[in-house]
CSV table of C-alpha atoms (C1' of nucleotides) in Angstrom, one decimal:
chain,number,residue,atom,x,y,z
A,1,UNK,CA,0.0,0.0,0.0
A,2,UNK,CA,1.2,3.8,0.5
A,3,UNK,CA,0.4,4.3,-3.1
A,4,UNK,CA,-0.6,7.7,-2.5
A,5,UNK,CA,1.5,9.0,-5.4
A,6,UNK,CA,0.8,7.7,-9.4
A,7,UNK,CA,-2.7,9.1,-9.1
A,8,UNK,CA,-4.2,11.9,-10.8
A,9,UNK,CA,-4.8,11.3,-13.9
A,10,UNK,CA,-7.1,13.9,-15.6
A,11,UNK,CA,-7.8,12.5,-18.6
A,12,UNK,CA,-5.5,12.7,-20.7
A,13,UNK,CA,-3.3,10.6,-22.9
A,14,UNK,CA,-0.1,11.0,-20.9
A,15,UNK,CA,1.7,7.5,-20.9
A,16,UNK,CA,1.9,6.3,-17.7
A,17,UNK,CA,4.4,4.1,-18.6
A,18,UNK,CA,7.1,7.1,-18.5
A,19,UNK,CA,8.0,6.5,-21.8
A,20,UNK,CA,9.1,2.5,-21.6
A,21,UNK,CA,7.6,-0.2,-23.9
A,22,UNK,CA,10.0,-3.1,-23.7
A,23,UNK,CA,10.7,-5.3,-26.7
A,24,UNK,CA,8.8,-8.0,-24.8
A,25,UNK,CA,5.6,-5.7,-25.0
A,26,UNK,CA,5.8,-4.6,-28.2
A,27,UNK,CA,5.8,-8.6,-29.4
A,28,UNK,CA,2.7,-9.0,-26.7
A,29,UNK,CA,1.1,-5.5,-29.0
A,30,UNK,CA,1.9,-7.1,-32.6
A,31,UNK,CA,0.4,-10.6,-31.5
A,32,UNK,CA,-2.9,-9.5,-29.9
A,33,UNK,CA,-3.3,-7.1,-32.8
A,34,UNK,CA,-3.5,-9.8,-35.6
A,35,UNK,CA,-5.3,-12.5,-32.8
A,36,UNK,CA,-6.9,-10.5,-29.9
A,37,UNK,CA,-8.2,-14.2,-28.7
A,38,UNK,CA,-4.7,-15.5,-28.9
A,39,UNK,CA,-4.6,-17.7,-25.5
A,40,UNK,CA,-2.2,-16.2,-23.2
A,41,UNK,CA,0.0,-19.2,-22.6
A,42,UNK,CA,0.9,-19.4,-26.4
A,43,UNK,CA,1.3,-15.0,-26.3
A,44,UNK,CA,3.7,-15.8,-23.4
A,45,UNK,CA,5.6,-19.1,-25.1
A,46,UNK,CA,5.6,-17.0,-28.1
A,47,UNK,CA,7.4,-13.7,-26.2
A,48,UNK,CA,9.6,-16.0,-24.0
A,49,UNK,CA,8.0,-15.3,-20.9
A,50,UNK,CA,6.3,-17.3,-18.2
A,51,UNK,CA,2.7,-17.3,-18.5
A,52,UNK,CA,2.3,-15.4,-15.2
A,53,UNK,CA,4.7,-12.8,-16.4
A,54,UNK,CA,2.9,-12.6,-20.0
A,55,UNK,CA,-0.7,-11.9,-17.9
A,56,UNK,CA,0.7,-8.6,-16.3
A,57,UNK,CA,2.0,-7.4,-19.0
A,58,UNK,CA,-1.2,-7.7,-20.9
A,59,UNK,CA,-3.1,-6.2,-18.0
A,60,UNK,CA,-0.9,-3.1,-17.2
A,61,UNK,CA,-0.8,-2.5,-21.0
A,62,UNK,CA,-4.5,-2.2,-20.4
A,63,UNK,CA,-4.9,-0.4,-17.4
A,64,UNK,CA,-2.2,1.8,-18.8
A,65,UNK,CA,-4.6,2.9,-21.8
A,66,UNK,CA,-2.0,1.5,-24.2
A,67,UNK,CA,-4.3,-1.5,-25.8
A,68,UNK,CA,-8.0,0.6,-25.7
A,69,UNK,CA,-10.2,-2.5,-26.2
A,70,UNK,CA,-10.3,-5.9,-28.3
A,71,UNK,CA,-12.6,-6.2,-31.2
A,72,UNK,CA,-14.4,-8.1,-33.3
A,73,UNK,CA,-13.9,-7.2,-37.3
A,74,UNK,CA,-17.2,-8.3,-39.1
A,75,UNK,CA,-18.0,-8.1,-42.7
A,76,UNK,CA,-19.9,-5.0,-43.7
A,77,UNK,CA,-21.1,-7.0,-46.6
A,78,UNK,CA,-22.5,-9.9,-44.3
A,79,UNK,CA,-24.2,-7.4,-42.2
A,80,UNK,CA,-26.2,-6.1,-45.6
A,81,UNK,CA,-24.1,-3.5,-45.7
A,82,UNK,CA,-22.0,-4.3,-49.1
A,83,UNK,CA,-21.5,-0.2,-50.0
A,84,UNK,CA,-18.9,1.7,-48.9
A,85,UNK,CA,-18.3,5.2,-48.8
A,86,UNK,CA,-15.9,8.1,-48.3
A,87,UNK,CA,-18.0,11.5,-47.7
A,88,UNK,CA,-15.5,14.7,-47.5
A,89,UNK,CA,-17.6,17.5,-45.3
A,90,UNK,CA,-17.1,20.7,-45.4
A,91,UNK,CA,-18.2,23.0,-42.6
A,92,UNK,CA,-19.1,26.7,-42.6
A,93,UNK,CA,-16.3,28.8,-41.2
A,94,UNK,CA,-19.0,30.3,-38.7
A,95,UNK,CA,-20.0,26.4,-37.9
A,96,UNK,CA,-16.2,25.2,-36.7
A,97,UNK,CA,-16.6,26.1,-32.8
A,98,UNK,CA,-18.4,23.4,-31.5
A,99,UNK,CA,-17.2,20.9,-34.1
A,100,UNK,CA,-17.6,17.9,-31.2
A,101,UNK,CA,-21.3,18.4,-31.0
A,102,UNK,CA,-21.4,18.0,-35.2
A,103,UNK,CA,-18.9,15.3,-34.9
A,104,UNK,CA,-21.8,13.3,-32.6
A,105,UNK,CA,-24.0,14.0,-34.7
A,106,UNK,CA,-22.1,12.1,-37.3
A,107,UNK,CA,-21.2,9.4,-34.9
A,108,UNK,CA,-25.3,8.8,-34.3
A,109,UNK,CA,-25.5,8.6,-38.2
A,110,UNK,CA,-26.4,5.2,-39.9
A,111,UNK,CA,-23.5,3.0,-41.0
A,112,UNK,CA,-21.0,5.7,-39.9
A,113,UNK,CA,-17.9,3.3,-39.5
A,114,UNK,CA,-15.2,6.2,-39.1
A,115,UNK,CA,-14.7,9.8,-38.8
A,116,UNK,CA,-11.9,11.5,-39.3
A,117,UNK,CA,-11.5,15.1,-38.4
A,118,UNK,CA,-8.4,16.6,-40.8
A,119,UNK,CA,-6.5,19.8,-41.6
A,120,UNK,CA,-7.0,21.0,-45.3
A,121,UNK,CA,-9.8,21.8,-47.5
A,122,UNK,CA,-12.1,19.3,-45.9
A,123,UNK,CA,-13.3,19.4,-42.5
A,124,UNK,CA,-14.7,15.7,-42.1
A,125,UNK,CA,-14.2,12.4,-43.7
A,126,UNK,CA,-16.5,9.7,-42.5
A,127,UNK,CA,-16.2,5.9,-43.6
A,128,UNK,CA,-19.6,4.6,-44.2
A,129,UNK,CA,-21.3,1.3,-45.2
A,130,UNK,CA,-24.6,1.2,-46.4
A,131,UNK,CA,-27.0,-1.8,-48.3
A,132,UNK,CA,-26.7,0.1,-51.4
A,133,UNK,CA,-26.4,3.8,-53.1
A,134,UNK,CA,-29.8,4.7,-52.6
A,135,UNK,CA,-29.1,4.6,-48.7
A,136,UNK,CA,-26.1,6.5,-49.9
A,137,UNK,CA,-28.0,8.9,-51.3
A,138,UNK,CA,-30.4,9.4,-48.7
A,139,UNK,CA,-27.8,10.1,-45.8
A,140,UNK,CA,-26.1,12.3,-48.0
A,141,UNK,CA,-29.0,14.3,-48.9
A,142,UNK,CA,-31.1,13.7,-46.3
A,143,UNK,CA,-29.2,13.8,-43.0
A,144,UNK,CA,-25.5,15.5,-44.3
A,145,UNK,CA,-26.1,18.0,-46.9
A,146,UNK,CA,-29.1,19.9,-45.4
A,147,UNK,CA,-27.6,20.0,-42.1
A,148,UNK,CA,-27.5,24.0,-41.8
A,149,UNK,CA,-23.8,23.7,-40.7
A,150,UNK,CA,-22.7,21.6,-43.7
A,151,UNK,CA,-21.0,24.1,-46.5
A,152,UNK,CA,-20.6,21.1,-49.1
A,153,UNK,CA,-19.7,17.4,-49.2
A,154,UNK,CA,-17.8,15.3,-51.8
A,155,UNK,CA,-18.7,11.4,-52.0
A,156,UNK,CA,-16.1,8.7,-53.2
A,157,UNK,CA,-17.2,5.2,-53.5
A,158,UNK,CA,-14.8,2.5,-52.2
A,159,UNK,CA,-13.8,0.2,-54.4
A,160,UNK,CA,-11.9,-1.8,-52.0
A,161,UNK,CA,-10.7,-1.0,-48.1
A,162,UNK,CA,-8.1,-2.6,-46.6
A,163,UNK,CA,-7.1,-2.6,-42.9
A,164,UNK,CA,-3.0,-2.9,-42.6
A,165,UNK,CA,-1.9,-4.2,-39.9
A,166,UNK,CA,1.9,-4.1,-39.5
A,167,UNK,CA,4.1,-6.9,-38.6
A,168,UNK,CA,6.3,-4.4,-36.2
A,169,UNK,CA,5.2,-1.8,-34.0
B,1,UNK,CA,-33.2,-9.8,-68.7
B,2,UNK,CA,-31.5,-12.9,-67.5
B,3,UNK,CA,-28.2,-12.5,-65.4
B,4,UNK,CA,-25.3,-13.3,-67.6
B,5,UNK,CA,-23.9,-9.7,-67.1
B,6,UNK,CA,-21.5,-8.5,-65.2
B,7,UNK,CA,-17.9,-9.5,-64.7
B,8,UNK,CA,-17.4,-13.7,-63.9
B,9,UNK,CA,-17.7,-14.0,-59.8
B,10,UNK,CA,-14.7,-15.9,-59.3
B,11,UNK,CA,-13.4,-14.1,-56.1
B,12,UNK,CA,-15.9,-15.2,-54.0
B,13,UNK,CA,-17.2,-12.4,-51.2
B,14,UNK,CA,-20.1,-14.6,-51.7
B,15,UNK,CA,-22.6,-15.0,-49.2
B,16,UNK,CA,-21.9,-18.7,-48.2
B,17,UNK,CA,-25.1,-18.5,-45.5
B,18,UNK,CA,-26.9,-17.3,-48.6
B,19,UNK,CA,-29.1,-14.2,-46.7
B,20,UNK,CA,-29.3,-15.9,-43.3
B,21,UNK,CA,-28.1,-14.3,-40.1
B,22,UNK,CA,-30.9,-15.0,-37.1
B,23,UNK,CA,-31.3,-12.0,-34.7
B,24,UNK,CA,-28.9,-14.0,-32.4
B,25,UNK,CA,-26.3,-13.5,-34.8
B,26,UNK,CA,-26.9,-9.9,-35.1
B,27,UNK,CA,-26.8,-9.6,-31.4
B,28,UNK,CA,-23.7,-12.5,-31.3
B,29,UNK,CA,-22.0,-10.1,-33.8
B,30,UNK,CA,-22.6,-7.0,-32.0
B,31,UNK,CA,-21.4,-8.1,-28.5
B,32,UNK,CA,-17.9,-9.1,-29.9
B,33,UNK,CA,-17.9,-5.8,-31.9
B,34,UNK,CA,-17.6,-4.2,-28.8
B,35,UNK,CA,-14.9,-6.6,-26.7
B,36,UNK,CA,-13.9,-9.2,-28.3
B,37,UNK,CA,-12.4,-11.1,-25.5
B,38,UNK,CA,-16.3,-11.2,-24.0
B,39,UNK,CA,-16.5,-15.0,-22.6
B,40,UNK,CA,-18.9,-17.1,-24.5
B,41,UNK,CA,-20.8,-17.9,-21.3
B,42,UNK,CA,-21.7,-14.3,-21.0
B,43,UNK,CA,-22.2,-13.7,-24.7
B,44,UNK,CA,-24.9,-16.8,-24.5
B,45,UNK,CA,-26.1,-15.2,-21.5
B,46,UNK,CA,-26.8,-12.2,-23.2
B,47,UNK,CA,-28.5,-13.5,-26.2
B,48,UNK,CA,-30.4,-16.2,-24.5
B,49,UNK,CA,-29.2,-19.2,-25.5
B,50,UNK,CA,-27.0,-22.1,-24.4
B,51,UNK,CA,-23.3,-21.8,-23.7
B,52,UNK,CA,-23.0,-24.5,-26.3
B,53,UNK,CA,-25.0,-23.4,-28.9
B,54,UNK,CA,-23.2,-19.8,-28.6
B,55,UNK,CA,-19.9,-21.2,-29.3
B,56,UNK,CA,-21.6,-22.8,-32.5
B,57,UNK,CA,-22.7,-19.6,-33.6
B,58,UNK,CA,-19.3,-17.9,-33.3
B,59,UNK,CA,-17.6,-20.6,-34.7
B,60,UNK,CA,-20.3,-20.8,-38.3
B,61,UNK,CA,-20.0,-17.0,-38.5
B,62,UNK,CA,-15.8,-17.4,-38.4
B,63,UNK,CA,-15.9,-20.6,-40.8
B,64,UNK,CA,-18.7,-18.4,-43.1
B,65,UNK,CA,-16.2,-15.3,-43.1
B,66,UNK,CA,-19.0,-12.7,-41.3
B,67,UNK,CA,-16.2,-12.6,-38.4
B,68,UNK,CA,-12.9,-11.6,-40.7
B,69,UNK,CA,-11.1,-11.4,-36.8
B,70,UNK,CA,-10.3,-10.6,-33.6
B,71,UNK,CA,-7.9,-7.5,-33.1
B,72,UNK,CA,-6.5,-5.6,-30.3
B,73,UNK,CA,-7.1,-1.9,-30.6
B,74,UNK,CA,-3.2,0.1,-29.4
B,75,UNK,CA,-2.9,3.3,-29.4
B,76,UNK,CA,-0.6,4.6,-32.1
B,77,UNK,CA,0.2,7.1,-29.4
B,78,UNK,CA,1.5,5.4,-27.4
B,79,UNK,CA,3.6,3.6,-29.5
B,80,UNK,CA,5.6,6.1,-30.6
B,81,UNK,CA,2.7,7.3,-33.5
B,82,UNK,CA,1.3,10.3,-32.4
B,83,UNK,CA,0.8,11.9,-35.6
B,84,UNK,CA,-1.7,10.7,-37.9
B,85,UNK,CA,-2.6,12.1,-41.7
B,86,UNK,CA,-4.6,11.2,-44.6
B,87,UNK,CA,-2.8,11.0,-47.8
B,88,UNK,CA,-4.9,11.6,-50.8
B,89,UNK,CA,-3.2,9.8,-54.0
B,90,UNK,CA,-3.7,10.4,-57.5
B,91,UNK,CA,-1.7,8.1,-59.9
B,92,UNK,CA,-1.3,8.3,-63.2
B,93,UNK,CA,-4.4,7.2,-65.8
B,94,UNK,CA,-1.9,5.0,-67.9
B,95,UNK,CA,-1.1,3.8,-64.3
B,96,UNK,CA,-4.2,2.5,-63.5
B,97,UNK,CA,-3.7,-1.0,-64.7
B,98,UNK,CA,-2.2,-2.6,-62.0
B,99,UNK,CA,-3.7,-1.0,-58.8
B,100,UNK,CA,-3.3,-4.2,-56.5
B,101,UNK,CA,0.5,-4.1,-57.7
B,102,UNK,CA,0.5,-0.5,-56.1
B,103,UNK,CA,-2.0,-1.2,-53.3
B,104,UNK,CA,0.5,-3.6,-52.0
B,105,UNK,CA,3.2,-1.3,-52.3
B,106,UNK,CA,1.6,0.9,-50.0
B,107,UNK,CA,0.2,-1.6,-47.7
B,108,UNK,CA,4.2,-2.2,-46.9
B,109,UNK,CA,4.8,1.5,-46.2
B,110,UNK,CA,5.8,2.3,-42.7
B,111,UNK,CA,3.1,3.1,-40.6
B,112,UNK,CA,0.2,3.2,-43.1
B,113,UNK,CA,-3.0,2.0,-41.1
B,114,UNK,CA,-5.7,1.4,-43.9
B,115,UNK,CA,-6.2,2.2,-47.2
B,116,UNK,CA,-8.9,3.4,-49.4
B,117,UNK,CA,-9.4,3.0,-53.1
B,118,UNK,CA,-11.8,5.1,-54.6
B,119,UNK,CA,-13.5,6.8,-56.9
B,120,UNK,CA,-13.3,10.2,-58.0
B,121,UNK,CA,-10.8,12.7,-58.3
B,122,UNK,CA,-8.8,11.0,-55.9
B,123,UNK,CA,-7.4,6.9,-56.7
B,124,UNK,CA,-6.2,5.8,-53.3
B,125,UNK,CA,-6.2,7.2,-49.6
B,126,UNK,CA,-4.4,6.1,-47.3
B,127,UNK,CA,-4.9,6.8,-43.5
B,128,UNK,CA,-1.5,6.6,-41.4
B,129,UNK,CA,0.3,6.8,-38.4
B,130,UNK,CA,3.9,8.2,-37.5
B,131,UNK,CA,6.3,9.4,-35.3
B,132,UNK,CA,6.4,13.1,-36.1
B,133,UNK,CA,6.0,15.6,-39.3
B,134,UNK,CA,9.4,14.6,-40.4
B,135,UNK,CA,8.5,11.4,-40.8
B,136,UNK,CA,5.2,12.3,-42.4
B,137,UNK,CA,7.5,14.6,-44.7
B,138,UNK,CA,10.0,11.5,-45.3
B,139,UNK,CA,6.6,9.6,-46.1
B,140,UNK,CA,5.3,11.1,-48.8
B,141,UNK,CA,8.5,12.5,-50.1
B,142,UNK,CA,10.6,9.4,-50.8
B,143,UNK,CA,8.2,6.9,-50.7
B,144,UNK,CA,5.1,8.5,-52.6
B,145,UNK,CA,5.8,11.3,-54.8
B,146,UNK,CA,8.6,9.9,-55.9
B,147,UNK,CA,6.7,6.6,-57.0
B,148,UNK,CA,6.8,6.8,-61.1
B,149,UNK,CA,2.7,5.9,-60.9
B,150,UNK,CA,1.9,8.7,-58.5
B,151,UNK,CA,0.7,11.7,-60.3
B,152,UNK,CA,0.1,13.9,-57.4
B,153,UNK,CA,-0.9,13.7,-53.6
B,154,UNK,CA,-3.0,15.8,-51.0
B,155,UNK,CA,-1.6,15.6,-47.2
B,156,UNK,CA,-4.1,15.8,-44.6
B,157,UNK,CA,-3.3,16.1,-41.1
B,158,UNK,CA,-5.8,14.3,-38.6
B,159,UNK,CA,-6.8,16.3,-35.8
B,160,UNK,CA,-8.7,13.4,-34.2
B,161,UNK,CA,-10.0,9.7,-35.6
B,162,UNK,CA,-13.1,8.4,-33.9
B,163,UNK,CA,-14.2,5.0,-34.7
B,164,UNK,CA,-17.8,4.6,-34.2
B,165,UNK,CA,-19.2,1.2,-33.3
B,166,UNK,CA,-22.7,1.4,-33.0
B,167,UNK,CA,-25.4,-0.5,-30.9
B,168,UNK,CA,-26.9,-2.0,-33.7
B,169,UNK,CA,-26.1,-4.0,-36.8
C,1,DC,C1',-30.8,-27.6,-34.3
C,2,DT,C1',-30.7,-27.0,-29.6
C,3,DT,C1',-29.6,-28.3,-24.8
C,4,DG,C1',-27.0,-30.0,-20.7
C,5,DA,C1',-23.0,-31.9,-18.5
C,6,DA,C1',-18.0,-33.8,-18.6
C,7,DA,C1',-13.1,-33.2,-19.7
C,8,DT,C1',-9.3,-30.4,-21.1
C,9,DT,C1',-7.4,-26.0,-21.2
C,10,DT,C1',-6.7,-21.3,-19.6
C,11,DA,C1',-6.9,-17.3,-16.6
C,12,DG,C1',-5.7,-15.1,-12.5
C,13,DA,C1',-3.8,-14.8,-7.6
C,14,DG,C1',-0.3,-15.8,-4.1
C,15,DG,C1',4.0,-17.0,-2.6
C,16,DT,C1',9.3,-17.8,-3.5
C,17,DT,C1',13.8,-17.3,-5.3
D,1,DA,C1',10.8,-8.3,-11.1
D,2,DA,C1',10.3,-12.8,-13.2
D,3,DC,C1',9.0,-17.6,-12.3
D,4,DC,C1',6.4,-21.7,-10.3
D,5,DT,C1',2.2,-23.7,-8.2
D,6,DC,C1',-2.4,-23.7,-7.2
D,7,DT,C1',-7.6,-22.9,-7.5
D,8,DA,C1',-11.3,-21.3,-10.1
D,9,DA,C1',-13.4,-20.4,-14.5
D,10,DA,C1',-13.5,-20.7,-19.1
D,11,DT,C1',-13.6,-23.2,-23.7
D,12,DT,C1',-14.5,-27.2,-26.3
D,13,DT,C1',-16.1,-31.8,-27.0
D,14,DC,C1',-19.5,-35.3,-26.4
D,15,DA,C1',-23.9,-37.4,-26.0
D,16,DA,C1',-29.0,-36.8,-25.8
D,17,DG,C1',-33.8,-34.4,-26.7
DNA sequence: CTTGAAATTTAGAGGTT
DNA sequence: AACCTCTAAATTTCAAG
């Protein structure tokens, strides 16, 4: 106990790992990013660690904020939602104050898979996946374009989307 | 009309449960959306079925393809990638012929995260992670531009990157 | 196809070197 | 701080409705 220090933490993003990341837990990162249900003991046999050892590391890495969450990756097109799209927004120079309130507002959209909120020309880009392009259409015109704080959009079908995940981290 | 059209399916994104997926998938499918490590006892617990018959489930929606994975979600931050852009790529139309030759190239590129290929104005974008703006700069200087297929790129820097699960499927 | 229980494997905690 | 052992819980297999 006596563990008075370590505490507050706002909310930031500040490592709390100082700065560290051994070798050992970038291996334990790259494996439970291509199999999050990896069983521990082969994670551990795999790093050279003891399956006790492997377990903490796996858990501070969590507590730490470091791994945010396992997930499952499903099929958009199994789902019924075969058509994907790339909208570009852009906002209103009077609308960019309280961009987070617009950003939920995207988030609550249907088939909303992503948003990305980017320095240039564009404001937004949000990911979507919809059954097909008159769903497309409708969200566009329906629930993007008229919003009074929308200036324009630009859509780009997606051919093809692929998720890269690197050997080393 | 009958269907001869279109190009020959060969590749096979085909449905192999032809339109199937009971409400207990959906719900199956949402659950490991949002933790993937969620215990099958729980997961059956939540859906109201056996233990047993859960396990099948997950299993016939892996073997069927609707479940592509399980992946950890790290925070590029904290591995050293606290900078993230979106590179807009244009190539070349005589270029344009082999696009998985060049999709590949990319997918090998230091801290690219996903890439899009799409329609419109654009050919490719490609969402990434790095260290700092050097890097960034080092990125699309010696490894894009430079490419003899790339006719231009856009550099966007990415404020923030939300990805939205939502409730329902 | 679903259910229920058994056997193997795994996770997580405590104590030791 | 990493390793070993132990208990509890999970996954997976098997048989039956």
């Amino acid at each position: 106990m006596t563990n008075d220090s370590s505490a507050a933490d706002f909310s930031s993003v500040v490592p709390k790992e100082r700065r560290g990341l051994d070798p050992v837990d970038r291996r334990i990162l790259e494996l439970l990013q291509e199999d999050a249900r990896m069983p521990n003991n082969a994670i551990a046999a795999a790093v050279g660690v003891a399956p006790s050892t492997c377990h903490g590391r796996i858990r501070a890495l969590q507590d730490s904020g470091v791994i945010r969450g396992f997930h499952a990756d499903v099929d958009p097109a199994a789902t019924g939602r075969g058509l994907q799209a790339m909208i570009a927004i852009r906002l209103h120079a009077h609308a960019r104050s309280n961009l987070a309130t617009f950003k939920d507002y995207l988030a609550r959209l249907p088939g909303v898979e992503s948003i990305f909120f980017v320095t240039g020309d564009r404001d937004f880009l949000i990911h979507v996946a919809l059954s097909d392009s008159e769903a497309l259409r409708d969200l566009v015109a329906h629930n993007i374009s008229v919003h009074p704080e929308v200036a324009g959009t630009n859509t780009s079908v997606i051919f093809e989307y692929v998720s890269v995940r690197r050997p080393a981290g």
